[in-house]
GROMACS .gro file of N, CA, C and O in nm:
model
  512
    1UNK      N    1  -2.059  -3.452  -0.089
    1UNK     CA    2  -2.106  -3.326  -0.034
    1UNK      C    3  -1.987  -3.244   0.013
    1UNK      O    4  -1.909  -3.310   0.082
    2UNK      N    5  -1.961  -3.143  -0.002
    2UNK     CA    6  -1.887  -3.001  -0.019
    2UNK      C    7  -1.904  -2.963   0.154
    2UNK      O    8  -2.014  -2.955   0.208
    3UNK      N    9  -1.770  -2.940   0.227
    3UNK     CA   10  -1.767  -2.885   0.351
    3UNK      C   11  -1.777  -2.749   0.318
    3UNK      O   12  -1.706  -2.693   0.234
    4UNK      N   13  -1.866  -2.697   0.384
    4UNK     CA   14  -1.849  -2.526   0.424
    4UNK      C   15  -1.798  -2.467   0.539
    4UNK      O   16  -1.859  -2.442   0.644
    5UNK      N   17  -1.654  -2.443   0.505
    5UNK     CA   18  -1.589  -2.485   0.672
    5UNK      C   19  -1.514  -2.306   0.635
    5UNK      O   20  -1.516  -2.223   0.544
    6UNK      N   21  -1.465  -2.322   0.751
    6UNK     CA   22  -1.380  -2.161   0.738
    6UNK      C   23  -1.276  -2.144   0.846
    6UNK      O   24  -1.303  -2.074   0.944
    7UNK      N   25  -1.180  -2.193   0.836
    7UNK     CA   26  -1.074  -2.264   0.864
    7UNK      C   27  -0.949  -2.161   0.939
    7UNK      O   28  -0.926  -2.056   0.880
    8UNK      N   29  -0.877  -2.188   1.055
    8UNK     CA   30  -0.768  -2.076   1.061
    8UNK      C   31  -0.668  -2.029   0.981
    8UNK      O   32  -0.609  -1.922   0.997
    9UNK      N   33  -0.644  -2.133   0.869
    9UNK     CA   34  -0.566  -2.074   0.750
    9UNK      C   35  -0.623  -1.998   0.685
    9UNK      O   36  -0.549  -1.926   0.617
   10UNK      N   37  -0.763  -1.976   0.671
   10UNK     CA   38  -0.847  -1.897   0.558
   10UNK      C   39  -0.861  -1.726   0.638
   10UNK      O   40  -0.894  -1.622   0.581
   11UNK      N   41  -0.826  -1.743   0.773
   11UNK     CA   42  -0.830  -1.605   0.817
   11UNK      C   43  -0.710  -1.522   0.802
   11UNK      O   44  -0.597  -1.567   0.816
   12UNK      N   45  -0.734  -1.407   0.775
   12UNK     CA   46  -0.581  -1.284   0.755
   12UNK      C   47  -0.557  -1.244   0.898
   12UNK      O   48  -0.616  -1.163   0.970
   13UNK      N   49  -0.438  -1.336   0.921
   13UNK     CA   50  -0.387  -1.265   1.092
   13UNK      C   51  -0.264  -1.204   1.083
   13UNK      O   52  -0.233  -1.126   1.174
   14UNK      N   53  -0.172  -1.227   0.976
   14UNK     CA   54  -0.055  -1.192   0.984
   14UNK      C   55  -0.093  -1.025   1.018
   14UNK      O   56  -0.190  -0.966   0.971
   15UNK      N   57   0.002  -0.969   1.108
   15UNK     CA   58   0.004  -0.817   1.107
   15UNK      C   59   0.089  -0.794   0.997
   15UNK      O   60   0.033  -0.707   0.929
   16UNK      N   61   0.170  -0.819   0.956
   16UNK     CA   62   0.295  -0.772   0.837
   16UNK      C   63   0.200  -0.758   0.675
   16UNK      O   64   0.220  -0.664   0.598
   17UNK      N   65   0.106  -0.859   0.649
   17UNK     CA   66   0.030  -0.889   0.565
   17UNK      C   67  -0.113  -0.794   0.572
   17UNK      O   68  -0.191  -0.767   0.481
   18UNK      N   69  -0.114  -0.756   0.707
   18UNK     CA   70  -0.246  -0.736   0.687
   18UNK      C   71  -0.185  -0.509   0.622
   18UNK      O   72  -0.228  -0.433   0.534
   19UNK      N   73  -0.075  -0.498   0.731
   19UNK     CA   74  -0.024  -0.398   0.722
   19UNK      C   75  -0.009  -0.382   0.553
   19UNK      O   76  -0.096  -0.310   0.502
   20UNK      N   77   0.062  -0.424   0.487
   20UNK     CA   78   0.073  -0.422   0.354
   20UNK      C   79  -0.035  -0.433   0.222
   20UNK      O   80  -0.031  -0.408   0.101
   21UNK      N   81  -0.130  -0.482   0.313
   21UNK     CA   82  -0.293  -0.457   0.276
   21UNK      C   83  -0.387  -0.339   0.253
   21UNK      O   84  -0.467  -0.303   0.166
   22UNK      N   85  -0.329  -0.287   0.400
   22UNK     CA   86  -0.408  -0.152   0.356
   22UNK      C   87  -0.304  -0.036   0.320
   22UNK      O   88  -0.345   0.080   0.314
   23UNK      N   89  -0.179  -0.064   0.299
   23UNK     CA   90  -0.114   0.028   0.257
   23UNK      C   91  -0.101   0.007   0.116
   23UNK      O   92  -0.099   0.118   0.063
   24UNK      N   93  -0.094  -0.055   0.058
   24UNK     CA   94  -0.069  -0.060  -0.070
   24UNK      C   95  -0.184  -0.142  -0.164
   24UNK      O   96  -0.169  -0.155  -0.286
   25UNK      N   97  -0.277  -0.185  -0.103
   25UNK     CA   98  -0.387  -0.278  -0.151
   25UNK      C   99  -0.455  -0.146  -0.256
   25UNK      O  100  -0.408  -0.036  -0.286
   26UNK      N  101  -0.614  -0.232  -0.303
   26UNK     CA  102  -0.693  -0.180  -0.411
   26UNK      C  103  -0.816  -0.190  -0.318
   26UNK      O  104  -0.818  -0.274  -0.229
   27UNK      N  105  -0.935  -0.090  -0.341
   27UNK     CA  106  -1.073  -0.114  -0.270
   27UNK      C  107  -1.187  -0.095  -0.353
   27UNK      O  108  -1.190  -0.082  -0.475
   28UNK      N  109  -1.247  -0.094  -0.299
   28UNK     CA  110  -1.382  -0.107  -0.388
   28UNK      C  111  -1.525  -0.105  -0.314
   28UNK      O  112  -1.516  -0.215  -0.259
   29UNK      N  113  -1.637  -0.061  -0.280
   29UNK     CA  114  -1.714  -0.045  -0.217
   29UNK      C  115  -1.853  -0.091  -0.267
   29UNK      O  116  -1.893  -0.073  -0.382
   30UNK      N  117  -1.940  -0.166  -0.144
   30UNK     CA  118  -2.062  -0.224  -0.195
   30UNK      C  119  -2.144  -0.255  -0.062
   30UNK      O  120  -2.151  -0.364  -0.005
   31UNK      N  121  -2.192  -0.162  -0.036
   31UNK     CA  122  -2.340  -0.117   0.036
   31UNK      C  123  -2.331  -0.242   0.095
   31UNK      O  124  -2.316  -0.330   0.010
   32UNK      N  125  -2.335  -0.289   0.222
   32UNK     CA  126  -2.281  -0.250   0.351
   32UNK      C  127  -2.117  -0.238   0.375
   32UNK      O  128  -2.065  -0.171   0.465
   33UNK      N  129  -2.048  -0.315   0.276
   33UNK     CA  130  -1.886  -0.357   0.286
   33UNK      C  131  -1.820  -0.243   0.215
   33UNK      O  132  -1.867  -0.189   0.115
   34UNK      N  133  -1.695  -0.207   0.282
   34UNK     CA  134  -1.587  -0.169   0.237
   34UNK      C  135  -1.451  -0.264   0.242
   34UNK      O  136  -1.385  -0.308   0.336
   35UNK      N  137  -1.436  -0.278   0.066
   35UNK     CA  138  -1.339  -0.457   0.047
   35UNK      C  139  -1.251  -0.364  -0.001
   35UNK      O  140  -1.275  -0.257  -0.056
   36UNK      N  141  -1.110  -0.431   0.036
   36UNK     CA  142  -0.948  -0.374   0.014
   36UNK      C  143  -0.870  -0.518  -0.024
   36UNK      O  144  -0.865  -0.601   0.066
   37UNK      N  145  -0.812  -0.548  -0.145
   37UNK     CA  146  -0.727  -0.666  -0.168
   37UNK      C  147  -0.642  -0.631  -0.211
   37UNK      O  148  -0.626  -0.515  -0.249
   38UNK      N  149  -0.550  -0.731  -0.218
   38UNK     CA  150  -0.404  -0.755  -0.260
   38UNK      C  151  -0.379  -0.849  -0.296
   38UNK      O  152  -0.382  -0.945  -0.219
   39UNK      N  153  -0.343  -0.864  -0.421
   39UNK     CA  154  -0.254  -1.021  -0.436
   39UNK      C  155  -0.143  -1.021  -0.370
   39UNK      O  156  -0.071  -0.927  -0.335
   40UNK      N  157  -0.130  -1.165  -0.350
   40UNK     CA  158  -0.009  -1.198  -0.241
   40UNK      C  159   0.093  -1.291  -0.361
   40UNK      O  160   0.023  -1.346  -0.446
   41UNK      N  161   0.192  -1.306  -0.373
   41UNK     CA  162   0.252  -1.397  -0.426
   41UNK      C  163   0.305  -1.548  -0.407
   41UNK      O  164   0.320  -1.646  -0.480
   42UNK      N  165   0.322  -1.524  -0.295
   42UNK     CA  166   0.326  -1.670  -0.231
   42UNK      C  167   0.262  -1.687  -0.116
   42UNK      O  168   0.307  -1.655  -0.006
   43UNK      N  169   0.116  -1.756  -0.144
   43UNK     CA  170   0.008  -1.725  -0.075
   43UNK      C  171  -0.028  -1.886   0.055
   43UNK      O  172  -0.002  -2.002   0.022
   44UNK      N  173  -0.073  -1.859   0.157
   44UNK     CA  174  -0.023  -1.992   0.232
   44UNK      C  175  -0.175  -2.065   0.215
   44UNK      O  176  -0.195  -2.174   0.270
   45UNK      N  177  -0.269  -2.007   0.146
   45UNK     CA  178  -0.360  -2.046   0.063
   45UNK      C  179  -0.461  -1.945  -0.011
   45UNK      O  180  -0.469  -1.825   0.017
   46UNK      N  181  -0.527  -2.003  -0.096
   46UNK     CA  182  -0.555  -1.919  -0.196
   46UNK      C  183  -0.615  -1.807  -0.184
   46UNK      O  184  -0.596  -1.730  -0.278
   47UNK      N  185  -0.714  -1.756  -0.060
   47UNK     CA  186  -0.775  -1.617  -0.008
   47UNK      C  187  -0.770  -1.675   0.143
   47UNK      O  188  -0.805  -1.783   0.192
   48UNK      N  189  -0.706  -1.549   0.199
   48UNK     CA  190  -0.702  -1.538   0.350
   48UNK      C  191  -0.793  -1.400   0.339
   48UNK      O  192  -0.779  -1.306   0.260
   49UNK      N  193  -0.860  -1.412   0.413
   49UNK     CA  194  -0.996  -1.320   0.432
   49UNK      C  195  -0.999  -1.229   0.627
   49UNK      O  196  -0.979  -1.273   0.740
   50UNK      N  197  -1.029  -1.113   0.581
   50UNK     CA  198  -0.993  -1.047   0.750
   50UNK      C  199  -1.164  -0.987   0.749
   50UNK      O  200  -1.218  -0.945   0.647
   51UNK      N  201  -1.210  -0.991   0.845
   51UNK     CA  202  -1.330  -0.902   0.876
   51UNK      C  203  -1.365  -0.822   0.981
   51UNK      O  204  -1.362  -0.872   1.093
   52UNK      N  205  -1.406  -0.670   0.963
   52UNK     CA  206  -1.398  -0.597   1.100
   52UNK      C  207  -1.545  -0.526   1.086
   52UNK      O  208  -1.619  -0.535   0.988
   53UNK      N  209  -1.572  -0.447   1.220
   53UNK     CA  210  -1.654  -0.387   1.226
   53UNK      C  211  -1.624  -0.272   1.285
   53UNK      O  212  -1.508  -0.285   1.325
   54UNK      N  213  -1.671  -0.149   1.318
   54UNK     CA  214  -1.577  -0.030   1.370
   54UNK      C  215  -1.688  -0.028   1.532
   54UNK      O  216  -1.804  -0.050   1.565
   55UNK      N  217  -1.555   0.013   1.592
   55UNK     CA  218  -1.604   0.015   1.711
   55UNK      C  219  -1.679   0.162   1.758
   55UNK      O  220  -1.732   0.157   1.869
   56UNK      N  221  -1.688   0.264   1.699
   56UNK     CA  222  -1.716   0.331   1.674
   56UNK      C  223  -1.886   0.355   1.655
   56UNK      O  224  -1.950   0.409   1.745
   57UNK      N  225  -1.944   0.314   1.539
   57UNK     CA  226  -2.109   0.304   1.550
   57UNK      C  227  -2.098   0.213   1.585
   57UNK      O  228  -2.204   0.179   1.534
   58UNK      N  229  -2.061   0.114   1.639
   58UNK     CA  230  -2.148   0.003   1.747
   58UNK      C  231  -2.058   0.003   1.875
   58UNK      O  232  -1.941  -0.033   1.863
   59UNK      N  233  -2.088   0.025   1.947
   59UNK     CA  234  -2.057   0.030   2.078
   59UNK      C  235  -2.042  -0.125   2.141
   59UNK      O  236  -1.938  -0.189   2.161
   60UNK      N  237  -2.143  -0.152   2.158
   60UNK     CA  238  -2.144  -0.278   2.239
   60UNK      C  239  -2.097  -0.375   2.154
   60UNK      O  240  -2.124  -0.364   2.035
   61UNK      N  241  -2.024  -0.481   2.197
   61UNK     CA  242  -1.935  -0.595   2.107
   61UNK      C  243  -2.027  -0.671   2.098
   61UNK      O  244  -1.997  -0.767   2.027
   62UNK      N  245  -2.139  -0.674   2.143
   62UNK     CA  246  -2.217  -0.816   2.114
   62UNK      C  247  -2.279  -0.771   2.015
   62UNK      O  248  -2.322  -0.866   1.949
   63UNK      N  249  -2.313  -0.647   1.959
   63UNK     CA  250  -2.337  -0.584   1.801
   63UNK      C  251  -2.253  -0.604   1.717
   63UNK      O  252  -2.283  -0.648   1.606
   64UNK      N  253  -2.127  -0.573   1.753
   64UNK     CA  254  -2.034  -0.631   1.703
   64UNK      C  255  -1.997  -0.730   1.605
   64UNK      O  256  -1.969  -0.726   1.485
   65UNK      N  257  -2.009  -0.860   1.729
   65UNK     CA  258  -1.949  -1.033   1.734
   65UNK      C  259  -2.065  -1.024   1.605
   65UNK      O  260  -2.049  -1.073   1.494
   66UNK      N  261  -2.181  -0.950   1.651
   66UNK     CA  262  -2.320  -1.031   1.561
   66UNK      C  263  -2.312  -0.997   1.406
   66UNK      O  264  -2.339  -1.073   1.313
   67UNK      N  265  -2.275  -0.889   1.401
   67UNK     CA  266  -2.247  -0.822   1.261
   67UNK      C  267  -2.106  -0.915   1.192
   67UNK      O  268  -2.086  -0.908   1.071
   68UNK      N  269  -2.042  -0.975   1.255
   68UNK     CA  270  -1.911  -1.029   1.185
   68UNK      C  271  -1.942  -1.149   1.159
   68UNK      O  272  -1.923  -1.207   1.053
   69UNK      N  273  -2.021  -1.217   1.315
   69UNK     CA  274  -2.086  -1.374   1.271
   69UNK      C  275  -2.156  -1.340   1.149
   69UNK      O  276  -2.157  -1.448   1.091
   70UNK      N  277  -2.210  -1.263   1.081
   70UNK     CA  278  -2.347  -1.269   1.006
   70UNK      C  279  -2.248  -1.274   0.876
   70UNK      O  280  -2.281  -1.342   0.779
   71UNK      N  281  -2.108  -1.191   0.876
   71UNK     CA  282  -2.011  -1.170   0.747
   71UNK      C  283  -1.983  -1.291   0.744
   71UNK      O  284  -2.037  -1.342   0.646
   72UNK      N  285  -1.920  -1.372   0.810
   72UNK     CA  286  -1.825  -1.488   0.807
   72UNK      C  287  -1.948  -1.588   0.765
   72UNK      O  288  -1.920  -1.673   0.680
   73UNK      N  289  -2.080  -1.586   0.817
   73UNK     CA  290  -2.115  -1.691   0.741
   73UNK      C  291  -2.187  -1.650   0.613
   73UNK      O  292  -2.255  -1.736   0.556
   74UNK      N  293  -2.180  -1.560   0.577
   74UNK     CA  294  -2.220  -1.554   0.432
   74UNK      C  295  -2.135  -1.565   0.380
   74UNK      O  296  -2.158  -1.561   0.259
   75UNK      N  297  -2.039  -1.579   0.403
   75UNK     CA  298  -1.856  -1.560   0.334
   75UNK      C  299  -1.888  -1.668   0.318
   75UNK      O  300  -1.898  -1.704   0.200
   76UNK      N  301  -1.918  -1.768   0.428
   76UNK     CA  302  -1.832  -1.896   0.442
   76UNK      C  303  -1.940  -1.976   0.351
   76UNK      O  304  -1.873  -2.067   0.303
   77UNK      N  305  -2.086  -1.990   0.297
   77UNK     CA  306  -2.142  -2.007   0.241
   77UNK      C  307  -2.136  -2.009   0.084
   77UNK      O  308  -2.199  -2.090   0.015
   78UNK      N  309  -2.046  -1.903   0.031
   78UNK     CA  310  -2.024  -1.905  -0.045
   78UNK      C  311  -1.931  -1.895  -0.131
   78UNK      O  312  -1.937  -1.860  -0.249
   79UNK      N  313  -1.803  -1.943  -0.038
   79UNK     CA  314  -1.650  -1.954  -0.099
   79UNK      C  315  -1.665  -2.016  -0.148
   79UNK      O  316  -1.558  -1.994  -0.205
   80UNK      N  317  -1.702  -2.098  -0.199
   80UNK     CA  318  -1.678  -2.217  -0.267
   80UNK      C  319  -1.669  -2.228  -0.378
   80UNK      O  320  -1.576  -2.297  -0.419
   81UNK      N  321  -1.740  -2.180  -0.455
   81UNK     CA  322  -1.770  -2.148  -0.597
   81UNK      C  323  -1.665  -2.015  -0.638
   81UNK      O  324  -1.616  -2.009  -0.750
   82UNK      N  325  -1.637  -1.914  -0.536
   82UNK     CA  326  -1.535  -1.812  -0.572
   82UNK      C  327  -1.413  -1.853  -0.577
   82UNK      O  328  -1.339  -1.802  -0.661
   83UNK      N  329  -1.363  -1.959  -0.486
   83UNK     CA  330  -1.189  -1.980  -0.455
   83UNK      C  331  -1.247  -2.090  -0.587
   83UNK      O  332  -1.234  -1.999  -0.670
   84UNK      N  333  -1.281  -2.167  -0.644
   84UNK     CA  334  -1.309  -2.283  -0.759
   84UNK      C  335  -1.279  -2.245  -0.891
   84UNK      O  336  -1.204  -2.284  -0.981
   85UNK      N  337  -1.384  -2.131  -0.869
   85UNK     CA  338  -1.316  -2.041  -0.996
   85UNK      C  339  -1.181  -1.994  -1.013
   85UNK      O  340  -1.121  -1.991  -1.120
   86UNK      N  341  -1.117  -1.941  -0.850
   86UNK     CA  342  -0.980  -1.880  -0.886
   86UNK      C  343  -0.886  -1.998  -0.898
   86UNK      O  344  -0.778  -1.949  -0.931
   87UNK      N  345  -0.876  -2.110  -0.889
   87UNK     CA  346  -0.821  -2.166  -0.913
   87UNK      C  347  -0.764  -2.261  -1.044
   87UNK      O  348  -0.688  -2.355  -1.070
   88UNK      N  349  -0.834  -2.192  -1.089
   88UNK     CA  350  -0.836  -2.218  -1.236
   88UNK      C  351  -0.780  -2.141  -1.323
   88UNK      O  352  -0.758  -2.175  -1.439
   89UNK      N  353  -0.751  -2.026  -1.273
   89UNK     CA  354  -0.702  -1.886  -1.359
   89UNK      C  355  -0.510  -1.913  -1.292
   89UNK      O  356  -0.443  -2.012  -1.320
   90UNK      N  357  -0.464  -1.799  -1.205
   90UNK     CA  358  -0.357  -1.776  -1.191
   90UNK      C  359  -0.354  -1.824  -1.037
   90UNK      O  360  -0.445  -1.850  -0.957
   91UNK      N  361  -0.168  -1.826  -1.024
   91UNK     CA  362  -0.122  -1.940  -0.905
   91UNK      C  363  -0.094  -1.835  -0.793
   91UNK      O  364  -0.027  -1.878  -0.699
   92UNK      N  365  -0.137  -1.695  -0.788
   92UNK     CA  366  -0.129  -1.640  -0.728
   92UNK      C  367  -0.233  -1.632  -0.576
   92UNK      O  368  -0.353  -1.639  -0.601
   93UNK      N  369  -0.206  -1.622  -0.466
   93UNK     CA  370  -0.321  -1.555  -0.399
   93UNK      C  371  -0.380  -1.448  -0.355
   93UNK      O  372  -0.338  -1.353  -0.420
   94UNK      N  373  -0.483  -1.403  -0.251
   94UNK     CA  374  -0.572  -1.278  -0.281
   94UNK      C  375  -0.590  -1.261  -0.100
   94UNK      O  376  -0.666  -1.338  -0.041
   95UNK      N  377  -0.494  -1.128  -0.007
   95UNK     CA  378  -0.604  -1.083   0.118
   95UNK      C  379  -0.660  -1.012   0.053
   95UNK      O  380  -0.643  -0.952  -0.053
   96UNK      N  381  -0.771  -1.031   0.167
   96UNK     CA  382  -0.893  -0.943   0.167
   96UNK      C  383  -0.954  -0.912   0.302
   96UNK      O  384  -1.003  -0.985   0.389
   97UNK      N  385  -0.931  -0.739   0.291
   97UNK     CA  386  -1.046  -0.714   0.436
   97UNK      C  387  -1.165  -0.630   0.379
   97UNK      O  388  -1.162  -0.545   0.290
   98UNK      N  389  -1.306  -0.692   0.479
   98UNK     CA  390  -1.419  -0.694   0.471
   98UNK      C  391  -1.417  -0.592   0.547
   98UNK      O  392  -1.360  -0.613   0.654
   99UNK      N  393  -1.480  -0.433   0.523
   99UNK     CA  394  -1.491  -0.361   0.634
   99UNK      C  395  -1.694  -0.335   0.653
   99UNK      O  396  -1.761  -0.324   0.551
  100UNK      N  397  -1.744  -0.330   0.756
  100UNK     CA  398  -1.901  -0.343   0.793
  100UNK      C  399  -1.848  -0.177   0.785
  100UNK      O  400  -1.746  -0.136   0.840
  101UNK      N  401  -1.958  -0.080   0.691
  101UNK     CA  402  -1.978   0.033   0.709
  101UNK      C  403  -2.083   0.082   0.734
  101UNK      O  404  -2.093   0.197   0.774
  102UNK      N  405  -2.179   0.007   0.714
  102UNK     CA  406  -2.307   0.038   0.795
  102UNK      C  407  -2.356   0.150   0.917
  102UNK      O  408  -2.279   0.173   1.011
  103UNK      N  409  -2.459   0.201   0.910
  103UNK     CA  410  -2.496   0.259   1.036
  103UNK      C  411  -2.590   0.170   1.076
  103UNK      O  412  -2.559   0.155   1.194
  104UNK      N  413  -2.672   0.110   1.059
  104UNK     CA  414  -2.689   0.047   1.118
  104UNK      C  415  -2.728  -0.162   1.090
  104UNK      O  416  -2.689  -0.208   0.982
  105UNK      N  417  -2.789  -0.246   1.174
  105UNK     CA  418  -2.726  -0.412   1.139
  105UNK      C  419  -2.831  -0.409   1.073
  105UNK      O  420  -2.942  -0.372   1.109
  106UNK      N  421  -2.788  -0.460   0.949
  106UNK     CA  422  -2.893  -0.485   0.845
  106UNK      C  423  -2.935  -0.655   0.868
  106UNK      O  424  -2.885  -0.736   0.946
  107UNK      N  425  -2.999  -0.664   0.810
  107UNK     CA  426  -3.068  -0.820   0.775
  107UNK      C  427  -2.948  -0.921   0.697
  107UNK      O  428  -2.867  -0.901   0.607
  108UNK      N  429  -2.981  -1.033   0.778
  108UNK     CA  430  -2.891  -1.134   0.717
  108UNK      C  431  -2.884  -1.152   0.523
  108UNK      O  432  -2.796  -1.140   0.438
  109UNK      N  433  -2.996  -1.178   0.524
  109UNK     CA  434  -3.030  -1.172   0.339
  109UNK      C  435  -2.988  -1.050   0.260
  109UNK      O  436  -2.969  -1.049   0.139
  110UNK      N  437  -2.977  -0.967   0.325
  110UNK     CA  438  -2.919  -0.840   0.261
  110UNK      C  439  -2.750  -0.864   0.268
  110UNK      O  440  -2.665  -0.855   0.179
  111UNK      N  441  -2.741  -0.889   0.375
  111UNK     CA  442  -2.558  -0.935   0.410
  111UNK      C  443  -2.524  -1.055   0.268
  111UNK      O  444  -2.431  -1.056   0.187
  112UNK      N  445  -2.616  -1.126   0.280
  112UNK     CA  446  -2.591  -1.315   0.185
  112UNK      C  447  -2.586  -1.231   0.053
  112UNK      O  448  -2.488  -1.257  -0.016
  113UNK      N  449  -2.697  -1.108  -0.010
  113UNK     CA  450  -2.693  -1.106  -0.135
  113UNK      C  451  -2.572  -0.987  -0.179
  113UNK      O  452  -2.544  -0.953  -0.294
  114UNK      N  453  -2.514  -0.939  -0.060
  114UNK     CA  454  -2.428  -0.811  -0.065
  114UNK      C  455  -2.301  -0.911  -0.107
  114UNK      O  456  -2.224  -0.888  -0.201
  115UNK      N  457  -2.294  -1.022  -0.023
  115UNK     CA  458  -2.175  -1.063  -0.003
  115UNK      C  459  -2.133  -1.143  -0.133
  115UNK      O  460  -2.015  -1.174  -0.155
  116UNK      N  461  -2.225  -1.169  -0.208
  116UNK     CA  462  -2.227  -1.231  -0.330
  116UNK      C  463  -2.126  -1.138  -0.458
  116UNK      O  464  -2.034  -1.173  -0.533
  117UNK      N  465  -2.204  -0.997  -0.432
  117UNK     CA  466  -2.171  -0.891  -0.535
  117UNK      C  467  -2.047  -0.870  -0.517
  117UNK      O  468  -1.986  -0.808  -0.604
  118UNK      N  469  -1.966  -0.928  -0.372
  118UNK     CA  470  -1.846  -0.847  -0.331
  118UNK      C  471  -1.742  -0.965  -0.418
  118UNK      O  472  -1.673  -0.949  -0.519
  119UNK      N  473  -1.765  -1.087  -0.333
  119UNK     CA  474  -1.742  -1.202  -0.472
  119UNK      C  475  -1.705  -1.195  -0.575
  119UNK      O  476  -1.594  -1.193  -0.628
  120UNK      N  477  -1.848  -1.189  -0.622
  120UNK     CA  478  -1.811  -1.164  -0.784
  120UNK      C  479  -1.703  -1.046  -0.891
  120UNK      O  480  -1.641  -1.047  -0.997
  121UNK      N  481  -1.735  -0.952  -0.777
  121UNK     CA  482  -1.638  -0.822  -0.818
  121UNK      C  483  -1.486  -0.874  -0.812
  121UNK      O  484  -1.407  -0.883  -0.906
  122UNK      N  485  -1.463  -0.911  -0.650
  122UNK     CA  486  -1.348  -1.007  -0.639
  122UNK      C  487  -1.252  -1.065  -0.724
  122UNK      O  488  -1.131  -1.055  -0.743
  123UNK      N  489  -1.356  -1.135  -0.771
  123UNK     CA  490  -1.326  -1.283  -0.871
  123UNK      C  491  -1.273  -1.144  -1.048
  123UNK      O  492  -1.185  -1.151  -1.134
  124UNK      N  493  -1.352  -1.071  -1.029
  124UNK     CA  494  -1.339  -0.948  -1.171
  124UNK      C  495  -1.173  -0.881  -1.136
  124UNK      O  496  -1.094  -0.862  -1.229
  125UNK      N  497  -1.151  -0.863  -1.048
  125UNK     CA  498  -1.051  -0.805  -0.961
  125UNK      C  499  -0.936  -0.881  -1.001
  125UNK      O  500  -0.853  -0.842  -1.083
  126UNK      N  501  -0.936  -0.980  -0.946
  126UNK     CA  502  -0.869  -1.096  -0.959
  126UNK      C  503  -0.804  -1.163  -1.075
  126UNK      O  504  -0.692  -1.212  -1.090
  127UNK      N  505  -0.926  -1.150  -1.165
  127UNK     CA  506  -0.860  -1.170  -1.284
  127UNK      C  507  -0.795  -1.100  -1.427
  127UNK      O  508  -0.757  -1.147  -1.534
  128UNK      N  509  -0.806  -0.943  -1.361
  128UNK     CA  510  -0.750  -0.895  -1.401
  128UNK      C  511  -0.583  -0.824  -1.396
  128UNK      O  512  -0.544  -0.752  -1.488
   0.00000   0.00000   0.00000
């Protein structure tokens, strides 16, 4: 049985990395997310993943925390099959920030089947 874990290496903290992310990265948009990647070249594993929400339409952080818990575990649900696949293609790796653009918190199942499409695009991204 397969851990579904989501690990402090798998998060994008570097500021230098993350900076170089949105300056020079690629994006792509999908109803609730706004996704921005970059291949990295020498990657300290294969997708380091960043997720935000704007402080802006949600005010209160516990809207917030809730909207990011809801990203991270649909993320985390279904890396598995995305990093499996990339590992099979090229030795490169992939940040990625997740931006919540929403007005307002949608439903978890809407998040699980959004987060799928972002994936898969990803993985299209990726291998090209």
């Amino acid at each position: 049985m397969r851990k579904h874990t989501f690990s402090k290496e798998e998060r994008l903290c570097s500021k230098r990395l993350i900076d170089n992310l949105f300056r020079n990265g690629s994006s792509f948009f999908i109803y609730p997310y706004r996704v921005t990647y970059l291949h990295v070249e020498e990657p300290a594993t294969k997708v380091q993943v960043l997720f935000s929400v704007p402080k802006r339409r949600f005010r209160l952080s516990v809207q917030r925390n809730r909207i990011k818990r809801r990203m991270r575990e649909a993320y985390r649900l279904q890396k598995y099959e995305f990093i499996q696949q990339m590992t099979q293609t090229s030795g490169s790796g992939l940040a990625v920030a997740v931006q919540y653009v929403g007005n307002a918190d949608c439903d978890y199942h809407v998040m699980h089947e959004r987060m799928a499409e972002v994936l898969k695009k990803l993985l299209e991204a990726y291998n090209t």
